[in-house]
mmCIF file with all atom_site columns, C-alpha atoms in Angstrom:
data_model
loop_
_atom_site.group_PDB
_atom_site.id
_atom_site.type_symbol
_atom_site.label_atom_id
_atom_site.label_alt_id
_atom_site.label_comp_id
_atom_site.label_asym_id
_atom_site.label_entity_id
_atom_site.label_seq_id
_atom_site.pdbx_PDB_ins_code
_atom_site.Cartn_x
_atom_site.Cartn_y
_atom_site.Cartn_z
_atom_site.occupancy
_atom_site.B_iso_or_equiv
_atom_site.pdbx_formal_charge
_atom_site.auth_seq_id
_atom_site.auth_comp_id
_atom_site.auth_asym_id
_atom_site.auth_atom_id
_atom_site.pdbx_PDB_model_num
ATOM 1   C CA . UNK A 1 1   ? 7.345   14.962  -24.127 1.00 53.00 ? 40  UNK A CA 1
ATOM 2   C CA . UNK A 1 2   ? 8.810   16.208  -20.837 1.00 81.00 ? 41  UNK A CA 1
ATOM 3   C CA . UNK A 1 3   ? 5.868   14.669  -18.923 1.00 87.00 ? 42  UNK A CA 1
ATOM 4   C CA . UNK A 1 4   ? 6.806   11.194  -20.254 1.00 92.00 ? 43  UNK A CA 1
ATOM 5   C CA . UNK A 1 5   ? 10.476  11.686  -19.427 1.00 90.00 ? 44  UNK A CA 1
ATOM 6   C CA . UNK A 1 6   ? 9.577   12.806  -15.886 1.00 94.00 ? 45  UNK A CA 1
ATOM 7   C CA . UNK A 1 7   ? 7.251   9.839   -15.496 1.00 97.00 ? 46  UNK A CA 1
ATOM 8   C CA . UNK A 1 8   ? 10.096  7.436   -16.158 1.00 97.00 ? 47  UNK A CA 1
ATOM 9   C CA . UNK A 1 9   ? 11.926  8.741   -13.106 1.00 98.00 ? 48  UNK A CA 1
ATOM 10  C CA . UNK A 1 10  ? 8.810   8.510   -10.948 1.00 98.00 ? 49  UNK A CA 1
ATOM 11  C CA . UNK A 1 11  ? 7.937   4.981   -12.012 1.00 98.00 ? 50  UNK A CA 1
ATOM 12  C CA . UNK A 1 12  ? 11.524  3.837   -11.516 1.00 98.00 ? 51  UNK A CA 1
ATOM 13  C CA . UNK A 1 13  ? 11.593  5.274   -8.005  1.00 98.00 ? 52  UNK A CA 1
ATOM 14  C CA . UNK A 1 14  ? 8.212   3.764   -7.219  1.00 98.00 ? 53  UNK A CA 1
ATOM 15  C CA . UNK A 1 15  ? 9.402   0.356   -8.235  1.00 98.00 ? 54  UNK A CA 1
ATOM 16  C CA . UNK A 1 16  ? 12.709  0.710   -6.459  1.00 98.00 ? 55  UNK A CA 1
ATOM 17  C CA . UNK A 1 17  ? 11.164  1.904   -3.193  1.00 98.00 ? 56  UNK A CA 1
ATOM 18  C CA . UNK A 1 18  ? 8.580   -0.871  -3.296  1.00 98.00 ? 57  UNK A CA 1
ATOM 19  C CA . UNK A 1 19  ? 11.250  -3.521  -3.846  1.00 97.00 ? 58  UNK A CA 1
ATOM 20  C CA . UNK A 1 20  ? 14.172  -2.217  -1.806  1.00 97.00 ? 59  UNK A CA 1
ATOM 21  C CA . UNK A 1 21  ? 12.875  0.291   0.661   1.00 96.00 ? 60  UNK A CA 1
ATOM 22  C CA . UNK A 1 22  ? 12.951  4.068   0.730   1.00 95.00 ? 61  UNK A CA 1
ATOM 23  C CA . UNK A 1 23  ? 16.594  4.312   1.687   1.00 94.00 ? 62  UNK A CA 1
ATOM 24  C CA . UNK A 1 24  ? 17.592  2.608   -1.568  1.00 95.00 ? 63  UNK A CA 1
ATOM 25  C CA . UNK A 1 25  ? 16.239  5.472   -3.676  1.00 95.00 ? 64  UNK A CA 1
ATOM 26  C CA . UNK A 1 26  ? 18.346  8.494   -4.437  1.00 96.00 ? 65  UNK A CA 1
ATOM 27  C CA . UNK A 1 27  ? 19.193  10.451  -7.534  1.00 97.00 ? 66  UNK A CA 1
ATOM 28  C CA . UNK A 1 28  ? 22.366  8.488   -8.184  1.00 97.00 ? 67  UNK A CA 1
ATOM 29  C CA . UNK A 1 29  ? 20.772  5.026   -7.904  1.00 97.00 ? 68  UNK A CA 1
ATOM 30  C CA . UNK A 1 30  ? 17.827  6.104   -10.094 1.00 97.00 ? 69  UNK A CA 1
ATOM 31  C CA . UNK A 1 31  ? 20.182  7.567   -12.698 1.00 97.00 ? 70  UNK A CA 1
ATOM 32  C CA . UNK A 1 32  ? 22.147  4.295   -12.812 1.00 97.00 ? 71  UNK A CA 1
ATOM 33  C CA . UNK A 1 33  ? 18.978  2.169   -13.210 1.00 96.00 ? 72  UNK A CA 1
ATOM 34  C CA . UNK A 1 34  ? 17.623  4.454   -15.911 1.00 97.00 ? 73  UNK A CA 1
ATOM 35  C CA . UNK A 1 35  ? 21.042  4.996   -17.571 1.00 96.00 ? 74  UNK A CA 1
ATOM 36  C CA . UNK A 1 36  ? 20.421  8.750   -17.424 1.00 95.00 ? 75  UNK A CA 1
ATOM 37  C CA . UNK A 1 37  ? 22.400  11.727  -16.246 1.00 94.00 ? 76  UNK A CA 1
ATOM 38  C CA . UNK A 1 38  ? 21.669  13.021  -12.771 1.00 96.00 ? 77  UNK A CA 1
ATOM 39  C CA . UNK A 1 39  ? 21.394  16.451  -14.386 1.00 95.00 ? 78  UNK A CA 1
ATOM 40  C CA . UNK A 1 40  ? 18.203  15.374  -16.187 1.00 94.00 ? 79  UNK A CA 1
ATOM 41  C CA . UNK A 1 41  ? 16.629  14.564  -12.823 1.00 96.00 ? 80  UNK A CA 1
ATOM 42  C CA . UNK A 1 42  ? 17.353  18.080  -11.616 1.00 96.00 ? 81  UNK A CA 1
ATOM 43  C CA . UNK A 1 43  ? 16.143  19.492  -14.916 1.00 94.00 ? 82  UNK A CA 1
ATOM 44  C CA . UNK A 1 44  ? 12.728  17.834  -14.435 1.00 95.00 ? 83  UNK A CA 1
ATOM 45  C CA . UNK A 1 45  ? 12.231  18.127  -10.702 1.00 96.00 ? 84  UNK A CA 1
ATOM 46  C CA . UNK A 1 46  ? 14.650  20.725  -9.329  1.00 95.00 ? 85  UNK A CA 1
ATOM 47  C CA . UNK A 1 47  ? 15.266  18.888  -6.129  1.00 96.00 ? 86  UNK A CA 1
ATOM 48  C CA . UNK A 1 48  ? 14.447  15.734  -4.195  1.00 96.00 ? 87  UNK A CA 1
ATOM 49  C CA . UNK A 1 49  ? 11.599  17.372  -2.242  1.00 96.00 ? 88  UNK A CA 1
ATOM 50  C CA . UNK A 1 50  ? 9.748   18.287  -5.379  1.00 97.00 ? 89  UNK A CA 1
ATOM 51  C CA . UNK A 1 51  ? 10.324  14.801  -6.705  1.00 97.00 ? 90  UNK A CA 1
ATOM 52  C CA . UNK A 1 52  ? 8.907   13.251  -3.550  1.00 97.00 ? 91  UNK A CA 1
ATOM 53  C CA . UNK A 1 53  ? 5.738   15.370  -3.930  1.00 97.00 ? 92  UNK A CA 1
ATOM 54  C CA . UNK A 1 54  ? 5.236   13.995  -7.445  1.00 97.00 ? 93  UNK A CA 1
ATOM 55  C CA . UNK A 1 55  ? 6.035   10.468  -6.306  1.00 98.00 ? 94  UNK A CA 1
ATOM 56  C CA . UNK A 1 56  ? 3.461   10.630  -3.502  1.00 98.00 ? 95  UNK A CA 1
ATOM 57  C CA . UNK A 1 57  ? 0.926   12.113  -5.887  1.00 98.00 ? 96  UNK A CA 1
ATOM 58  C CA . UNK A 1 58  ? 1.589   9.154   -8.195  1.00 98.00 ? 97  UNK A CA 1
ATOM 59  C CA . UNK A 1 59  ? 0.894   6.714   -5.363  1.00 98.00 ? 98  UNK A CA 1
ATOM 60  C CA . UNK A 1 60  ? -2.399  8.417   -4.668  1.00 98.00 ? 99  UNK A CA 1
ATOM 61  C CA . UNK A 1 61  ? -3.221  8.364   -8.340  1.00 97.00 ? 100 UNK A CA 1
ATOM 62  C CA . UNK A 1 62  ? -2.656  4.560   -8.303  1.00 97.00 ? 101 UNK A CA 1
ATOM 63  C CA . UNK A 1 63  ? -4.538  3.992   -5.072  1.00 96.00 ? 102 UNK A CA 1
ATOM 64  C CA . UNK A 1 64  ? -7.761  5.113   -6.744  1.00 93.00 ? 103 UNK A CA 1
ATOM 65  C CA . UNK A 1 65  ? -7.947  2.287   -9.300  1.00 95.00 ? 104 UNK A CA 1
ATOM 66  C CA . UNK A 1 66  ? -6.717  -0.196  -6.654  1.00 95.00 ? 105 UNK A CA 1
ATOM 67  C CA . UNK A 1 67  ? -9.538  0.887   -4.317  1.00 94.00 ? 106 UNK A CA 1
ATOM 68  C CA . UNK A 1 68  ? -12.052 0.687   -7.171  1.00 94.00 ? 107 UNK A CA 1
ATOM 69  C CA . UNK A 1 69  ? -11.014 -2.920  -7.865  1.00 95.00 ? 108 UNK A CA 1
ATOM 70  C CA . UNK A 1 70  ? -11.284 -3.741  -4.189  1.00 94.00 ? 109 UNK A CA 1
ATOM 71  C CA . UNK A 1 71  ? -14.740 -2.149  -4.136  1.00 92.00 ? 110 UNK A CA 1
ATOM 72  C CA . UNK A 1 72  ? -15.852 -4.249  -7.067  1.00 94.00 ? 111 UNK A CA 1
ATOM 73  C CA . UNK A 1 73  ? -14.993 -7.500  -5.209  1.00 92.00 ? 112 UNK A CA 1
ATOM 74  C CA . UNK A 1 74  ? -17.853 -9.314  -3.621  1.00 89.00 ? 113 UNK A CA 1
ATOM 75  C CA . UNK A 1 75  ? -15.598 -11.492 -1.484  1.00 90.00 ? 114 UNK A CA 1
ATOM 76  C CA . UNK A 1 76  ? -12.401 -11.123 0.538   1.00 92.00 ? 115 UNK A CA 1
ATOM 77  C CA . UNK A 1 77  ? -11.370 -14.638 -0.497  1.00 93.00 ? 116 UNK A CA 1
ATOM 78  C CA . UNK A 1 78  ? -10.526 -15.095 -3.308  1.00 95.00 ? 117 UNK A CA 1
ATOM 79  C CA . UNK A 1 79  ? -11.570 -11.767 -4.827  1.00 94.00 ? 118 UNK A CA 1
ATOM 80  C CA . UNK A 1 80  ? -9.616  -9.268  -2.772  1.00 94.00 ? 119 UNK A CA 1
ATOM 81  C CA . UNK A 1 81  ? -6.589  -11.496 -2.405  1.00 96.00 ? 120 UNK A CA 1
ATOM 82  C CA . UNK A 1 82  ? -6.292  -11.595 -6.185  1.00 97.00 ? 121 UNK A CA 1
ATOM 83  C CA . UNK A 1 83  ? -6.438  -7.820  -6.316  1.00 97.00 ? 122 UNK A CA 1
ATOM 84  C CA . UNK A 1 84  ? -3.752  -7.599  -3.644  1.00 97.00 ? 123 UNK A CA 1
ATOM 85  C CA . UNK A 1 85  ? -1.524  -9.914  -5.716  1.00 97.00 ? 124 UNK A CA 1
ATOM 86  C CA . UNK A 1 86  ? -2.142  -7.844  -8.852  1.00 97.00 ? 125 UNK A CA 1
ATOM 87  C CA . UNK A 1 87  ? -1.140  -4.676  -7.014  1.00 97.00 ? 126 UNK A CA 1
ATOM 88  C CA . UNK A 1 88  ? 1.897   -5.966  -5.169  1.00 98.00 ? 127 UNK A CA 1
ATOM 89  C CA . UNK A 1 89  ? 4.083   -2.987  -6.029  1.00 97.00 ? 128 UNK A CA 1
ATOM 90  C CA . UNK A 1 90  ? 1.429   -0.543  -4.825  1.00 97.00 ? 129 UNK A CA 1
ATOM 91  C CA . UNK A 1 91  ? 1.103   -2.378  -1.505  1.00 97.00 ? 130 UNK A CA 1
ATOM 92  C CA . UNK A 1 92  ? 4.845   -2.633  -1.024  1.00 98.00 ? 131 UNK A CA 1
ATOM 93  C CA . UNK A 1 93  ? 5.219   1.108   -1.752  1.00 98.00 ? 132 UNK A CA 1
ATOM 94  C CA . UNK A 1 94  ? 2.409   1.713   0.765   1.00 97.00 ? 133 UNK A CA 1
ATOM 95  C CA . UNK A 1 95  ? 4.360   -0.359  3.262   1.00 97.00 ? 134 UNK A CA 1
ATOM 96  C CA . UNK A 1 96  ? 7.287   1.963   2.819   1.00 97.00 ? 135 UNK A CA 1
ATOM 97  C CA . UNK A 1 97  ? 5.032   4.992   3.521   1.00 97.00 ? 136 UNK A CA 1
ATOM 98  C CA . UNK A 1 98  ? 3.931   3.186   6.700   1.00 95.00 ? 137 UNK A CA 1
ATOM 99  C CA . UNK A 1 99  ? 7.538   2.534   7.756   1.00 96.00 ? 138 UNK A CA 1
ATOM 100 C CA . UNK A 1 100 ? 8.585   6.141   7.001   1.00 96.00 ? 139 UNK A CA 1
ATOM 101 C CA . UNK A 1 101 ? 5.473   7.896   8.280   1.00 94.00 ? 140 UNK A CA 1
ATOM 102 C CA . UNK A 1 102 ? 7.580   10.009  10.636  1.00 96.00 ? 141 UNK A CA 1
ATOM 103 C CA . UNK A 1 103 ? 7.813   12.287  7.616   1.00 96.00 ? 142 UNK A CA 1
ATOM 104 C CA . UNK A 1 104 ? 4.596   14.338  7.652   1.00 97.00 ? 143 UNK A CA 1
ATOM 105 C CA . UNK A 1 105 ? 3.994   14.215  3.919   1.00 97.00 ? 144 UNK A CA 1
ATOM 106 C CA . UNK A 1 106 ? 4.486   10.444  3.867   1.00 97.00 ? 145 UNK A CA 1
ATOM 107 C CA . UNK A 1 107 ? 2.088   10.075  6.784   1.00 97.00 ? 146 UNK A CA 1
ATOM 108 C CA . UNK A 1 108 ? -0.491  12.241  4.998   1.00 98.00 ? 147 UNK A CA 1
ATOM 109 C CA . UNK A 1 109 ? -0.223  10.195  1.798   1.00 98.00 ? 148 UNK A CA 1
ATOM 110 C CA . UNK A 1 110 ? -0.430  6.975   3.767   1.00 97.00 ? 149 UNK A CA 1
ATOM 111 C CA . UNK A 1 111 ? -3.550  8.104   5.564   1.00 96.00 ? 150 UNK A CA 1
ATOM 112 C CA . UNK A 1 112 ? -5.320  9.290   2.400   1.00 97.00 ? 151 UNK A CA 1
ATOM 113 C CA . UNK A 1 113 ? -4.616  6.080   0.530   1.00 96.00 ? 152 UNK A CA 1
ATOM 114 C CA . UNK A 1 114 ? -5.486  3.966   3.579   1.00 94.00 ? 153 UNK A CA 1
ATOM 115 C CA . UNK A 1 115 ? -8.818  5.743   3.940   1.00 93.00 ? 154 UNK A CA 1
ATOM 116 C CA . UNK A 1 116 ? -9.667  5.044   0.296   1.00 94.00 ? 155 UNK A CA 1
ATOM 117 C CA . UNK A 1 117 ? -8.887  1.369   0.877   1.00 93.00 ? 156 UNK A CA 1
ATOM 118 C CA . UNK A 1 118 ? -11.002 1.184   4.060   1.00 91.00 ? 157 UNK A CA 1
ATOM 119 C CA . UNK A 1 119 ? -13.991 2.761   2.325   1.00 91.00 ? 158 UNK A CA 1
ATOM 120 C CA . UNK A 1 120 ? -13.580 0.365   -0.589  1.00 92.00 ? 159 UNK A CA 1
ATOM 121 C CA . UNK A 1 121 ? -13.351 -2.837  1.454   1.00 91.00 ? 160 UNK A CA 1
ATOM 122 C CA . UNK A 1 122 ? -15.993 -1.870  4.040   1.00 86.00 ? 161 UNK A CA 1
ATOM 123 C CA . UNK A 1 123 ? -18.991 -3.991  3.036   1.00 87.00 ? 162 UNK A CA 1
ATOM 124 C CA . UNK A 1 124 ? -17.283 -7.267  1.985   1.00 88.00 ? 163 UNK A CA 1
ATOM 125 C CA . UNK A 1 125 ? -15.007 -7.068  5.048   1.00 88.00 ? 164 UNK A CA 1
ATOM 126 C CA . UNK A 1 126 ? -17.928 -6.746  7.465   1.00 87.00 ? 165 UNK A CA 1
ATOM 127 C CA . UNK A 1 127 ? -19.641 -9.656  5.775   1.00 87.00 ? 166 UNK A CA 1
ATOM 128 C CA . UNK A 1 128 ? -16.413 -11.736 5.819   1.00 86.00 ? 167 UNK A CA 1
ATOM 129 C CA . UNK A 1 129 ? -16.123 -11.240 9.583   1.00 85.00 ? 168 UNK A CA 1
ATOM 130 C CA . UNK A 1 130 ? -19.825 -11.742 10.201  1.00 84.00 ? 169 UNK A CA 1
ATOM 131 C CA . UNK A 1 131 ? -20.109 -8.408  11.973  1.00 84.00 ? 170 UNK A CA 1
ATOM 132 C CA . UNK A 1 132 ? -23.037 -6.889  10.158  1.00 86.00 ? 171 UNK A CA 1
ATOM 133 C CA . UNK A 1 133 ? -24.421 -5.699  13.543  1.00 86.00 ? 172 UNK A CA 1
ATOM 134 C CA . UNK A 1 134 ? -21.065 -4.301  14.625  1.00 85.00 ? 173 UNK A CA 1
ATOM 135 C CA . UNK A 1 135 ? -19.596 -2.571  11.600  1.00 85.00 ? 174 UNK A CA 1
ATOM 136 C CA . UNK A 1 136 ? -17.660 -0.106  13.698  1.00 85.00 ? 175 UNK A CA 1
ATOM 137 C CA . UNK A 1 137 ? -15.766 -2.996  15.338  1.00 85.00 ? 176 UNK A CA 1
ATOM 138 C CA . UNK A 1 138 ? -15.099 -4.581  11.930  1.00 85.00 ? 177 UNK A CA 1
ATOM 139 C CA . UNK A 1 139 ? -13.533 -1.367  10.595  1.00 87.00 ? 178 UNK A CA 1
ATOM 140 C CA . UNK A 1 140 ? -11.434 -0.864  13.745  1.00 87.00 ? 179 UNK A CA 1
ATOM 141 C CA . UNK A 1 141 ? -10.203 -4.429  13.382  1.00 88.00 ? 180 UNK A CA 1
ATOM 142 C CA . UNK A 1 142 ? -9.462  -3.832  9.709   1.00 89.00 ? 181 UNK A CA 1
ATOM 143 C CA . UNK A 1 143 ? -7.314  -0.842  10.582  1.00 89.00 ? 182 UNK A CA 1
ATOM 144 C CA . UNK A 1 144 ? -5.341  -2.939  13.070  1.00 90.00 ? 183 UNK A CA 1
ATOM 145 C CA . UNK A 1 145 ? -4.788  -5.949  10.787  1.00 91.00 ? 184 UNK A CA 1
ATOM 146 C CA . UNK A 1 146 ? -3.971  -3.922  7.683   1.00 92.00 ? 185 UNK A CA 1
ATOM 147 C CA . UNK A 1 147 ? -1.162  -2.238  9.569   1.00 91.00 ? 186 UNK A CA 1
ATOM 148 C CA . UNK A 1 148 ? -0.009  -5.635  10.763  1.00 94.00 ? 187 UNK A CA 1
ATOM 149 C CA . UNK A 1 149 ? -0.216  -7.007  7.252   1.00 95.00 ? 188 UNK A CA 1
ATOM 150 C CA . UNK A 1 150 ? 1.977   -4.233  5.851   1.00 95.00 ? 189 UNK A CA 1
ATOM 151 C CA . UNK A 1 151 ? 4.619   -4.961  8.486   1.00 92.00 ? 190 UNK A CA 1
ATOM 152 C CA . UNK A 1 152 ? 4.561   -8.718  7.783   1.00 95.00 ? 191 UNK A CA 1
ATOM 153 C CA . UNK A 1 153 ? 4.553   -8.896  4.011   1.00 97.00 ? 192 UNK A CA 1
ATOM 154 C CA . UNK A 1 154 ? 7.850   -9.758  2.295   1.00 97.00 ? 193 UNK A CA 1
ATOM 155 C CA . UNK A 1 155 ? 8.809   -10.793 -1.206  1.00 96.00 ? 194 UNK A CA 1
ATOM 156 C CA . UNK A 1 156 ? 9.068   -14.366 0.022   1.00 97.00 ? 195 UNK A CA 1
ATOM 157 C CA . UNK A 1 157 ? 5.659   -14.689 1.667   1.00 97.00 ? 196 UNK A CA 1
ATOM 158 C CA . UNK A 1 158 ? 3.605   -12.460 -0.645  1.00 98.00 ? 197 UNK A CA 1
ATOM 159 C CA . UNK A 1 159 ? 1.520   -15.140 -2.412  1.00 98.00 ? 198 UNK A CA 1
ATOM 160 C CA . UNK A 1 160 ? -2.041  -16.407 -2.479  1.00 98.00 ? 199 UNK A CA 1
ATOM 161 C CA . UNK A 1 161 ? -1.553  -19.109 0.100   1.00 98.00 ? 200 UNK A CA 1
ATOM 162 C CA . UNK A 1 162 ? 0.074   -16.832 2.666   1.00 98.00 ? 201 UNK A CA 1
ATOM 163 C CA . UNK A 1 163 ? -2.531  -14.066 2.181   1.00 97.00 ? 202 UNK A CA 1
ATOM 164 C CA . UNK A 1 164 ? -5.338  -16.593 2.416   1.00 96.00 ? 203 UNK A CA 1
ATOM 165 C CA . UNK A 1 165 ? -3.894  -18.044 5.617   1.00 96.00 ? 204 UNK A CA 1
ATOM 166 C CA . UNK A 1 166 ? -3.425  -14.564 7.042   1.00 95.00 ? 205 UNK A CA 1
ATOM 167 C CA . UNK A 1 167 ? -7.077  -13.582 6.403   1.00 93.00 ? 206 UNK A CA 1
ATOM 168 C CA . UNK A 1 168 ? -8.333  -16.857 7.882   1.00 93.00 ? 207 UNK A CA 1
ATOM 169 C CA . UNK A 1 169 ? -6.158  -16.406 11.001  1.00 93.00 ? 208 UNK A CA 1
ATOM 170 C CA . UNK A 1 170 ? -7.597  -12.935 11.483  1.00 89.00 ? 209 UNK A CA 1
ATOM 171 C CA . UNK A 1 171 ? -11.145 -14.170 11.070  1.00 87.00 ? 210 UNK A CA 1
ATOM 172 C CA . UNK A 1 172 ? -10.508 -16.963 13.550  1.00 90.00 ? 211 UNK A CA 1
ATOM 173 C CA . UNK A 1 173 ? -8.878  -14.582 16.033  1.00 87.00 ? 212 UNK A CA 1
ATOM 174 C CA . UNK A 1 174 ? -11.958 -12.350 15.967  1.00 82.00 ? 213 UNK A CA 1
ATOM 175 C CA . UNK A 1 175 ? -14.270 -15.401 16.288  1.00 82.00 ? 214 UNK A CA 1
ATOM 176 C CA . UNK A 1 176 ? -12.312 -16.506 19.333  1.00 84.00 ? 215 UNK A CA 1
ATOM 177 C CA . UNK A 1 177 ? -12.680 -13.047 20.891  1.00 81.00 ? 216 UNK A CA 1
ATOM 178 C CA . UNK A 1 178 ? -16.443 -13.070 20.217  1.00 75.00 ? 217 UNK A CA 1
ATOM 179 C CA . UNK A 1 179 ? -16.811 -16.541 21.671  1.00 77.00 ? 218 UNK A CA 1
ATOM 180 C CA . UNK A 1 180 ? -14.841 -15.595 24.803  1.00 81.00 ? 219 UNK A CA 1
ATOM 181 C CA . UNK A 1 181 ? -16.928 -12.497 25.373  1.00 75.00 ? 220 UNK A CA 1
ATOM 182 C CA . UNK A 1 182 ? -20.150 -14.528 25.146  1.00 76.00 ? 221 UNK A CA 1
ATOM 183 C CA . UNK A 1 183 ? -19.116 -16.750 28.027  1.00 71.00 ? 222 UNK A CA 1
#
């Protein structure tokens, strides 16, 4: 029973951080959203640091199924874009880890989840970019644009059309670089 009650706090914080940023989440704001006493938070977690550990563990727990769905996609467009849309909260939480990675435990969580994603997207991404002979370059480019994507996504632009355009722009950018280097 306590595990379910603890989970309510974790899920509420996860949603809040994804939607409003890390600074919006604190014991008081979570208690108000959940209509609970702050004392129940301290009963379950002891302190904010312990809570953060469980929150980050929850993100890593969710990044596994997300990565598995990405891995099952045969195409970037539309397959992976649809998975991105389905996992909006996870990606927006991940964005907050990126923004706040000056905290070592946030950075570590970000890097672990990011590595799972890179391993999952590897083959379709290389094929999408047409870099079968240069997979190392494709993965380096993926690291760069995934960071850029996290910094650009907002509630307003996070939709199929924007993600599709973003992916096509990145593909064209790389094609332009390849064409210029062949001259």
